[in-house]
Short mmCIF file of C-alpha atoms and ligand atoms in Angstrom, two decimals:
data_model
loop_
_atom_site.label_atom_id
_atom_site.label_comp_id
_atom_site.label_asym_id
_atom_site.label_seq_id
_atom_site.Cartn_x
_atom_site.Cartn_y
_atom_site.Cartn_z
CA MET A 1 -115.03 -48.38 111.49
CA ALA A 2 -111.21 -49.65 111.41
CA PRO A 3 -109.91 -52.76 110.59
CA GLN A 4 -108.53 -54.97 112.91
CA PRO A 5 -104.90 -56.69 112.99
CA THR A 6 -105.20 -60.24 112.66
CA GLU A 7 -104.45 -62.05 115.03
CA THR A 8 -104.96 -65.90 116.31
CA VAL A 9 -106.73 -67.06 119.47
CA ASP A 10 -105.41 -70.06 119.66
CA THR A 11 -108.07 -71.66 121.04
CA ALA A 12 -107.11 -75.67 120.18
CA THR A 13 -104.95 -74.84 123.06
CA PRO A 14 -107.77 -75.43 125.42
CA PRO A 15 -108.85 -72.90 128.56
CA PRO A 16 -105.53 -73.06 130.66
CA THR A 17 -106.51 -74.89 133.13
CA ALA A 18 -106.74 -73.25 136.17
CA VAL A 19 -109.51 -71.85 134.53
CA GLU A 20 -111.09 -74.94 134.17
CA LEU A 21 -111.05 -76.19 136.72
CA THR A 22 -112.02 -73.22 138.98
CA GLY A 23 -114.68 -73.78 140.99
CA ALA A 24 -116.99 -71.51 139.28
CA ILE A 25 -117.28 -73.32 136.10
CA ALA A 26 -117.93 -76.85 137.78
CA ARG A 27 -120.86 -74.74 140.06
CA ILE A 28 -121.95 -73.40 136.25
CA ARG A 29 -121.34 -76.82 134.42
CA GLU A 30 -122.58 -78.98 137.09
CA TYR A 31 -126.17 -75.95 136.90
CA LEU A 32 -126.11 -76.21 133.30
CA GLU A 33 -126.05 -80.85 133.39
CA ARG A 34 -128.70 -79.93 136.40
CA CYS A 35 -131.30 -78.44 135.51
CA LYS A 36 -130.74 -77.77 131.17
CA PRO A 37 -131.82 -74.29 131.16
CA ALA A 38 -132.30 -73.05 127.83
CA THR A 39 -130.27 -72.04 125.48
CA PRO A 40 -128.29 -69.54 125.07
CA CYS A 41 -128.50 -68.58 128.68
CA LEU A 42 -126.13 -66.64 131.59
CA VAL A 43 -125.65 -68.59 134.17
CA VAL A 44 -123.84 -65.89 137.44
CA ASP A 45 -121.99 -67.66 140.08
CA LEU A 46 -122.82 -65.67 142.63
CA ALA A 47 -119.76 -67.28 145.23
CA THR A 48 -117.68 -65.49 142.24
CA ILE A 49 -118.72 -61.76 142.29
CA ARG A 50 -118.51 -62.43 146.35
CA GLU A 51 -114.39 -63.67 146.21
CA ARG A 52 -113.91 -60.70 143.71
CA TYR A 53 -115.21 -58.10 146.41
CA GLU A 54 -113.36 -59.37 148.97
CA GLU A 55 -109.95 -59.24 147.05
CA LEU A 56 -110.96 -55.52 145.48
CA SER A 57 -112.61 -54.78 149.53
CA GLN A 58 -108.34 -56.12 151.19
CA ALA A 59 -106.11 -54.60 147.69
CA PHE A 60 -107.99 -50.94 148.09
CA ALA A 61 -108.26 -51.17 152.11
CA GLY A 62 -110.29 -47.73 153.11
CA ALA A 63 -111.86 -47.23 149.92
CA LYS A 64 -116.24 -47.05 148.81
CA LEU A 65 -116.78 -49.54 146.54
CA TYR A 66 -118.86 -48.74 144.40
CA TYR A 67 -120.82 -51.16 142.02
CA ALA A 68 -121.98 -50.28 138.19
CA VAL A 69 -124.67 -51.64 137.64
CA LYS A 70 -124.74 -51.90 134.42
CA ALA A 71 -122.18 -54.33 134.50
CA ASN A 72 -125.15 -57.22 135.45
CA PRO A 73 -128.20 -56.03 136.85
CA ALA A 74 -129.63 -58.84 138.05
CA ARG A 75 -131.45 -59.05 140.80
CA GLU A 76 -129.32 -61.84 142.94
CA VAL A 77 -126.37 -60.14 142.14
CA VAL A 78 -127.26 -56.62 143.17
CA ARG A 79 -129.12 -58.46 146.29
CA LEU A 80 -125.69 -60.46 147.14
CA LEU A 81 -123.46 -57.14 146.63
CA VAL A 82 -126.21 -55.15 149.31
CA GLU A 83 -125.40 -57.73 151.30
CA LEU A 84 -121.93 -57.30 151.11
CA GLY A 85 -122.05 -54.20 152.27
CA ALA A 86 -121.40 -52.90 149.30
CA HIS A 87 -122.42 -49.47 146.94
CA PHE A 88 -124.11 -48.90 143.95
CA ASP A 89 -122.30 -46.43 141.29
CA VAL A 90 -125.56 -46.24 138.75
CA ALA A 91 -127.07 -44.10 135.65
CA SER A 92 -131.22 -43.53 135.78
CA PRO A 93 -134.53 -44.35 137.66
CA PRO A 94 -135.07 -47.99 137.06
CA GLU A 95 -131.17 -48.33 138.43
CA ILE A 96 -131.78 -46.71 141.69
CA ASP A 97 -135.43 -48.43 141.89
CA LEU A 98 -133.59 -52.02 141.24
CA CYS A 99 -130.80 -50.84 144.76
CA LEU A 100 -133.73 -49.84 146.60
CA ALA A 101 -135.57 -53.11 145.88
CA GLU A 102 -132.71 -55.06 146.49
CA GLY A 103 -132.34 -53.94 149.61
CA ALA A 104 -130.38 -50.81 148.96
CA ARG A 105 -129.33 -47.83 151.08
CA PRO A 106 -130.88 -44.66 148.96
CA GLU A 107 -126.81 -43.22 151.25
CA GLN A 108 -125.00 -46.40 149.07
CA ILE A 109 -126.24 -45.07 146.22
CA SER A 110 -124.34 -42.57 143.71
CA TYR A 111 -125.87 -41.07 140.68
CA GLY A 112 -122.54 -41.39 138.64
CA ASN A 113 -124.03 -40.53 135.12
CA THR A 114 -123.41 -37.06 134.33
CA ILE A 115 -125.92 -36.86 131.33
CA LYS A 116 -129.40 -36.10 132.67
CA LYS A 117 -133.11 -34.79 133.20
CA ARG A 118 -133.30 -32.62 135.30
CA ALA A 119 -136.94 -34.93 136.58
CA ASP A 120 -135.05 -37.96 136.52
CA ILE A 121 -132.50 -35.92 139.11
CA GLY A 122 -135.55 -34.85 141.39
CA TYR A 123 -136.36 -38.55 141.01
CA ALA A 124 -133.31 -39.44 142.52
CA TYR A 125 -133.17 -37.03 145.05
CA GLN A 126 -137.01 -37.99 146.37
CA ARG A 127 -135.80 -41.42 147.14
CA GLY A 128 -132.80 -40.03 148.96
CA VAL A 129 -129.71 -39.90 146.16
CA ARG A 130 -127.56 -37.06 147.93
CA LEU A 131 -124.62 -38.31 146.04
CA PHE A 132 -124.45 -37.32 141.78
CA THR A 133 -121.00 -36.70 139.28
CA THR A 134 -121.44 -33.95 137.29
CA ASP A 135 -119.36 -32.05 133.56
CA SER A 136 -121.12 -29.75 132.95
CA ASP A 137 -122.69 -26.09 134.48
CA ALA A 138 -126.17 -27.53 133.30
CA ASP A 139 -125.71 -29.91 134.99
CA LEU A 140 -124.37 -28.82 138.23
CA GLU A 141 -127.61 -26.32 138.30
CA ALA A 142 -130.35 -28.66 137.40
CA ILE A 143 -128.74 -30.38 141.00
CA ALA A 144 -128.40 -27.51 142.86
CA GLU A 145 -131.94 -27.01 142.21
CA ALA A 146 -133.40 -30.12 141.84
CA ALA A 147 -131.45 -31.83 145.02
CA PRO A 148 -130.10 -28.99 147.03
CA GLY A 149 -127.26 -29.29 149.46
CA SER A 150 -126.14 -33.12 148.14
CA THR A 151 -122.85 -33.99 146.88
CA VAL A 152 -120.47 -33.80 144.14
CA PHE A 153 -118.50 -35.83 142.29
CA CYS A 154 -116.54 -33.54 139.05
CA ARG A 155 -115.60 -35.82 136.03
CA ILE A 156 -112.49 -34.81 134.04
CA VAL A 157 -112.67 -35.44 130.71
CA LEU A 158 -108.83 -38.11 129.39
CA ALA A 159 -106.89 -37.78 126.41
CA ASP A 160 -106.12 -41.36 124.94
CA THR A 161 -105.66 -43.78 127.65
CA GLY A 162 -105.30 -47.14 125.33
CA SER A 163 -107.77 -48.82 127.21
CA LEU A 164 -109.57 -51.15 124.69
CA THR A 165 -113.15 -49.69 125.32
CA PRO A 166 -112.75 -46.22 126.25
CA PHE A 167 -115.15 -43.55 126.57
CA GLY A 168 -113.80 -41.09 124.55
CA HIS A 169 -114.61 -37.35 124.45
CA LYS A 170 -118.69 -37.56 125.34
CA PHE A 171 -117.89 -37.46 129.76
CA GLY A 172 -116.06 -35.21 131.26
CA CYS A 173 -115.24 -31.21 131.07
CA ALA A 174 -111.20 -29.97 131.29
CA PRO A 175 -109.69 -29.58 133.94
CA ASP A 176 -109.70 -25.31 134.63
CA MET A 177 -113.06 -26.49 134.55
CA ALA A 178 -113.30 -28.73 136.65
CA THR A 179 -111.93 -26.71 139.08
CA GLN A 180 -114.02 -23.91 138.73
CA LEU A 181 -117.34 -26.39 138.22
CA LEU A 182 -116.57 -27.31 141.86
CA ALA A 183 -115.69 -24.28 143.31
CA LYS A 184 -118.93 -23.49 142.33
CA ALA A 185 -120.33 -25.84 143.84
CA ALA A 186 -119.46 -24.81 146.54
CA GLU A 187 -121.13 -21.18 146.57
CA LEU A 188 -124.64 -23.33 145.13
CA GLY A 189 -125.17 -24.96 149.02
CA LEU A 190 -123.93 -28.25 147.88
CA THR A 191 -120.54 -30.30 149.12
CA PRO A 192 -118.32 -30.59 146.48
CA ALA A 193 -116.41 -34.15 147.13
CA GLY A 194 -113.83 -34.07 144.97
CA VAL A 195 -112.58 -35.86 140.84
CA SER A 196 -114.00 -38.50 139.18
CA PHE A 197 -112.95 -40.44 135.59
CA HIS A 198 -112.50 -42.79 133.53
CA VAL A 199 -109.49 -44.68 132.04
CA GLY A 200 -111.23 -46.73 130.05
CA SER A 201 -113.20 -50.27 130.62
CA GLN A 202 -110.63 -53.62 129.98
CA GLN A 203 -107.83 -51.03 130.84
CA LEU A 204 -104.40 -53.71 131.17
CA ASP A 205 -102.12 -50.95 131.64
CA PRO A 206 -101.22 -50.41 135.32
CA ARG A 207 -100.62 -46.98 135.06
CA ALA A 208 -103.12 -45.82 132.71
CA TRP A 209 -104.49 -44.04 136.14
CA ASP A 210 -101.65 -41.90 136.74
CA ALA A 211 -101.65 -39.39 134.30
CA ALA A 212 -105.48 -38.61 135.62
CA ILE A 213 -104.84 -38.87 139.12
CA GLU A 214 -101.87 -36.29 138.35
CA GLN A 215 -104.74 -33.80 137.27
CA ALA A 216 -107.29 -34.71 140.31
CA GLY A 217 -103.93 -33.76 142.94
CA GLU A 218 -104.10 -30.80 140.94
CA ILE A 219 -107.12 -29.47 140.98
CA THR A 220 -107.06 -30.54 144.43
CA ALA A 221 -104.65 -28.57 145.95
CA LYS A 222 -105.94 -25.48 143.75
CA LEU A 223 -109.61 -25.08 145.41
CA ALA A 224 -107.15 -26.23 148.67
CA ALA A 225 -105.46 -23.25 148.22
CA GLU A 226 -108.80 -21.26 147.27
CA GLY A 227 -110.75 -22.41 150.58
CA VAL A 228 -112.40 -25.11 149.53
CA GLU A 229 -111.26 -28.55 150.59
CA LEU A 230 -112.27 -32.52 148.25
CA THR A 231 -111.87 -34.57 151.22
CA MET A 232 -112.21 -38.03 148.02
CA LEU A 233 -110.81 -39.01 144.57
CA ASN A 234 -113.43 -41.51 143.01
CA ILE A 235 -110.82 -43.77 140.49
CA GLY A 236 -114.18 -44.55 138.59
CA GLY A 237 -113.76 -48.61 136.65
CA GLY A 238 -111.27 -49.21 134.41
CA LEU A 239 -110.30 -53.55 136.16
CA PRO A 240 -110.20 -55.45 134.00
CA GLY A 241 -111.63 -59.17 133.26
CA ARG A 242 -109.77 -61.70 132.00
CA TYR A 243 -110.17 -62.91 128.12
CA SER A 244 -107.68 -63.97 126.24
CA ARG A 245 -105.28 -61.52 126.45
CA PRO A 246 -103.74 -61.85 129.87
CA ALA A 247 -104.27 -58.51 132.53
CA PRO A 248 -102.26 -58.19 134.87
CA PRO A 249 -102.88 -58.44 138.34
CA LEU A 250 -105.34 -56.82 140.71
CA ALA A 251 -101.68 -56.03 143.48
CA ASP A 252 -100.09 -54.25 140.69
CA PHE A 253 -103.34 -51.84 140.20
CA ALA A 254 -103.47 -51.52 143.45
CA ALA A 255 -99.47 -50.48 144.23
CA ALA A 256 -99.35 -47.73 140.88
CA ILE A 257 -102.99 -46.80 141.73
CA THR A 258 -101.92 -45.84 145.74
CA ALA A 259 -98.54 -44.97 144.40
CA SER A 260 -100.28 -42.65 142.53
CA VAL A 261 -102.73 -40.68 144.71
CA THR A 262 -99.15 -40.73 147.43
CA LYS A 263 -97.71 -38.76 144.40
CA HIS A 264 -99.48 -36.61 143.68
CA PHE A 265 -102.25 -35.80 146.66
CA ALA A 266 -100.66 -33.45 149.96
CA ALA A 267 -102.82 -34.92 151.94
CA GLN A 268 -104.62 -38.48 150.89
CA PRO A 269 -107.97 -38.50 149.55
CA ARG A 270 -110.41 -41.30 150.35
CA LEU A 271 -111.05 -43.61 147.49
CA VAL A 272 -114.07 -43.83 145.41
CA LEU A 273 -113.61 -46.85 143.23
CA GLU A 274 -116.74 -47.75 141.01
CA PRO A 275 -115.54 -51.69 139.42
CA GLY A 276 -117.94 -53.28 137.07
CA ARG A 277 -116.56 -55.92 134.55
CA PHE A 278 -114.12 -56.87 137.34
CA LEU A 279 -116.91 -57.77 140.44
CA VAL A 280 -118.99 -59.97 137.40
CA SER A 281 -116.86 -60.77 134.55
CA ASP A 282 -115.29 -64.34 135.64
CA ALA A 283 -117.99 -65.48 137.67
CA GLY A 284 -120.22 -65.78 133.72
CA LEU A 285 -120.68 -68.07 131.86
CA LEU A 286 -122.80 -67.78 128.47
CA ARG A 287 -124.08 -71.27 126.25
CA SER A 288 -124.71 -71.14 123.30
CA GLU A 289 -125.91 -74.04 120.87
CA VAL A 290 -124.83 -74.34 117.39
CA VAL A 291 -127.08 -73.45 114.51
CA LEU A 292 -125.15 -74.53 111.64
CA VAL A 293 -121.50 -75.97 110.12
CA SER A 294 -120.67 -74.12 106.80
CA ARG A 295 -118.31 -73.62 104.33
CA LYS A 296 -118.27 -70.60 101.53
CA SER A 297 -116.39 -72.88 98.75
CA THR A 298 -114.58 -76.32 98.52
CA VAL A 299 -111.28 -74.80 98.62
CA ASP A 300 -112.15 -72.38 101.81
CA ASP A 301 -110.90 -74.04 104.89
CA LYS A 302 -112.02 -71.72 107.75
CA ARG A 303 -115.40 -73.11 108.78
CA TRP A 304 -118.04 -71.08 109.10
CA VAL A 305 -120.14 -71.67 113.29
CA TYR A 306 -123.05 -70.33 113.77
CA LEU A 307 -124.10 -69.84 116.94
CA ASP A 308 -127.48 -69.24 118.83
CA VAL A 309 -126.52 -66.24 120.25
CA GLY A 310 -124.46 -63.14 118.94
CA ARG A 311 -123.79 -59.27 119.25
CA TYR A 312 -127.76 -58.46 119.75
CA ASN A 313 -128.57 -61.64 121.99
CA GLY A 314 -125.76 -60.68 124.76
CA LEU A 315 -122.01 -60.82 122.67
CA ALA A 316 -122.44 -57.07 122.52
CA GLU A 317 -118.95 -56.48 123.34
CA THR A 318 -117.52 -58.24 120.40
CA GLU A 319 -117.95 -54.99 118.07
CA ASN A 320 -115.04 -54.26 116.79
CA GLU A 321 -113.41 -57.74 117.99
CA TYR A 322 -112.16 -55.64 120.29
CA ILE A 323 -113.27 -57.90 123.74
CA THR A 324 -111.88 -61.80 122.98
CA TYR A 325 -113.77 -64.10 124.77
CA LEU A 326 -111.89 -67.49 126.10
CA LEU A 327 -114.58 -70.89 124.72
CA SER A 328 -114.23 -74.33 125.07
CA THR A 329 -116.84 -76.82 123.45
CA PRO A 330 -117.62 -79.55 126.35
CA GLY A 331 -117.49 -82.66 124.91
CA ARG A 332 -116.27 -81.95 122.10
CA ASP A 333 -111.50 -82.50 122.00
CA GLY A 334 -109.37 -83.52 119.93
CA GLU A 335 -108.12 -82.05 116.26
CA THR A 336 -109.41 -78.60 116.07
CA GLY A 337 -109.21 -75.39 112.44
CA PRO A 338 -109.69 -71.38 112.20
CA VAL A 339 -112.96 -70.66 111.89
CA CYS A 340 -115.79 -67.25 111.68
CA LEU A 341 -117.83 -67.32 114.42
CA ALA A 342 -121.21 -65.77 114.20
CA GLY A 343 -124.64 -65.06 115.71
CA PRO A 344 -127.80 -65.58 114.96
CA THR A 345 -129.21 -62.95 112.93
CA CYS A 346 -130.29 -61.59 109.36
CA ASP A 347 -128.13 -59.35 110.28
CA GLY A 348 -124.33 -59.20 108.63
CA ASP A 349 -123.18 -57.41 111.50
CA ASP A 350 -123.90 -59.68 112.63
CA VAL A 351 -119.79 -61.94 113.08
CA LEU A 352 -118.59 -62.42 116.35
CA TYR A 353 -115.26 -62.39 115.42
CA GLN A 354 -113.48 -63.45 112.06
CA HIS A 355 -110.83 -61.02 112.44
CA ASN A 356 -109.44 -62.91 115.98
CA VAL A 357 -108.89 -66.61 114.12
CA TYR A 358 -110.56 -69.18 116.64
CA ARG A 359 -109.88 -72.18 116.65
CA LEU A 360 -112.89 -75.07 117.28
CA PRO A 361 -112.72 -78.79 116.81
CA MET A 362 -113.16 -80.40 113.31
CA GLU A 363 -116.23 -82.56 115.34
CA LEU A 364 -118.10 -79.97 116.23
CA ARG A 365 -121.68 -80.31 115.32
CA ALA A 366 -125.08 -78.54 115.04
CA GLY A 367 -125.77 -78.47 118.50
CA ASP A 368 -123.02 -78.88 120.25
CA HIS A 369 -122.44 -76.25 123.05
CA VAL A 370 -120.13 -73.57 122.52
CA ASP A 371 -119.01 -71.91 125.99
CA PHE A 372 -118.12 -67.69 126.48
CA LEU A 373 -116.38 -67.81 128.96
CA ASN A 374 -116.31 -64.81 132.28
CA THR A 375 -119.23 -63.66 130.27
CA GLY A 376 -120.05 -62.35 133.32
CA ALA A 377 -120.06 -58.60 131.93
CA TYR A 378 -121.57 -56.48 130.02
CA THR A 379 -123.21 -59.15 127.75
CA ALA A 380 -127.36 -59.55 129.65
CA SER A 381 -127.66 -55.86 130.05
CA TYR A 382 -126.53 -55.57 126.55
CA SER A 383 -129.40 -57.61 124.89
CA SER A 384 -132.91 -55.99 125.56
CA ILE A 385 -134.71 -55.54 122.18
CA ALA A 386 -136.24 -58.86 120.63
CA PHE A 387 -134.82 -58.13 117.84
CA ASN A 388 -135.51 -60.23 114.41
CA GLY A 389 -136.96 -62.37 117.21
CA PHE A 390 -135.09 -63.65 118.68
CA ALA A 391 -135.66 -63.48 122.94
CA PRO A 392 -132.88 -61.40 124.67
CA LEU A 393 -130.46 -63.45 126.89
CA PRO A 394 -132.04 -65.17 130.11
CA THR A 395 -129.08 -65.19 133.56
CA HIS A 396 -129.99 -67.43 135.61
CA CYS A 397 -128.11 -67.81 139.62
CA VAL A 398 -125.75 -70.26 141.53
C1 PLP B 401 -119.28 -48.47 133.35
C2 PLP B 401 -118.64 -47.39 134.36
C3 PLP B 401 -118.43 -48.02 135.50
C4 PLP B 401 -117.98 -49.45 135.20
O1 PLP B 401 -116.53 -49.40 134.19
P1 PLP B 401 -116.38 -50.62 134.77
O2 PLP B 401 -115.09 -50.41 133.70
O3 PLP B 401 -117.04 -52.48 134.13
O4 PLP B 401 -115.37 -50.83 135.74
C5 PLP B 401 -117.21 -47.08 136.22
N1 PLP B 401 -118.58 -45.31 136.38
C6 PLP B 401 -119.37 -45.58 135.23
C7 PLP B 401 -119.22 -43.76 136.10
C8 PLP B 401 -119.30 -46.03 134.21
O5 PLP B 401 -120.23 -45.36 133.78
#
């Protein structure tokens, strides 16, 4: 792990009032007061997800939105998005079953994982799924055999996109190979839909999509010259949630992406988006309890604050401190001081923030609450094993 630059996240100034006053936080706090669920827990405000979905539908009018289920697979979340008419990007048979159980039709599901067993492709096909993403010859052949006649996207790999949580080189292939695979898809009796890519999650730069859209436009033009028509373009996920580093507004992303598509495509393709974080992150609040506040020496002014939530039961995205959540300590304000924040397990890596210096109230004590704001994405879904006896993070929806 590369050493991280030291940066101060000033929670002495509480999260901006605009955040404090959101209906979401008020509704979630009301639920927490009324029901007093055991901590740690994630509470999700469904109305916020509805708002984000509508905002995104308006910003990208005419696009098809496939919710990346891994961001938050709570049944209530999937059911709400089914009601709103969303489509779903899934990565495994259990995610297919989840979407179908909550009322999605198989035509609304895209199997977007390029890494899949042939048996899992067959399972998806048998359940009615007809849309897949591929990035290799072997996977394409498996799709042609186990899911004949299906439609496929081909994912291209991107150079560094400046994302805080990039996908690296695990997924996608070079543009030349993508061109070949899409042409071969047609020969194998599949329908080649278009190019797909992912600019990395929590992408803060609206221009990050441009290079990939340009490559997709070139591939589409090359194949058109060979008589293979691609009608779609899948621009993946990456739209940001609200953490300590401010993100540009959605309108900036929509304007930049729309301009790139117009510039690089001769005929406008139907856009596909695979939003995960953007739809659910701002809807969640993770409530934790302080287990211990201590100091490591009599001269060190930094306190260690140990919480009942950590790296293994909800806050996996604090790895490398890439995602710096906004914090709030209800009922405790007043003078603050610097802290290291850590989780409850006996694992030396179960430290949330020590390079980013958070400040919390001096009067913070064991038993107090620390709320992590905007934690609806990639928290409960990463918390699947009761490591060291600490249970996976439960989700409550309001
Ligand atoms: C995880 C994932 C997404 C969602 O990414 P976000 O950054 O959360 O929007 C979209 N598409 C694919 C293929 C993914 O794996």
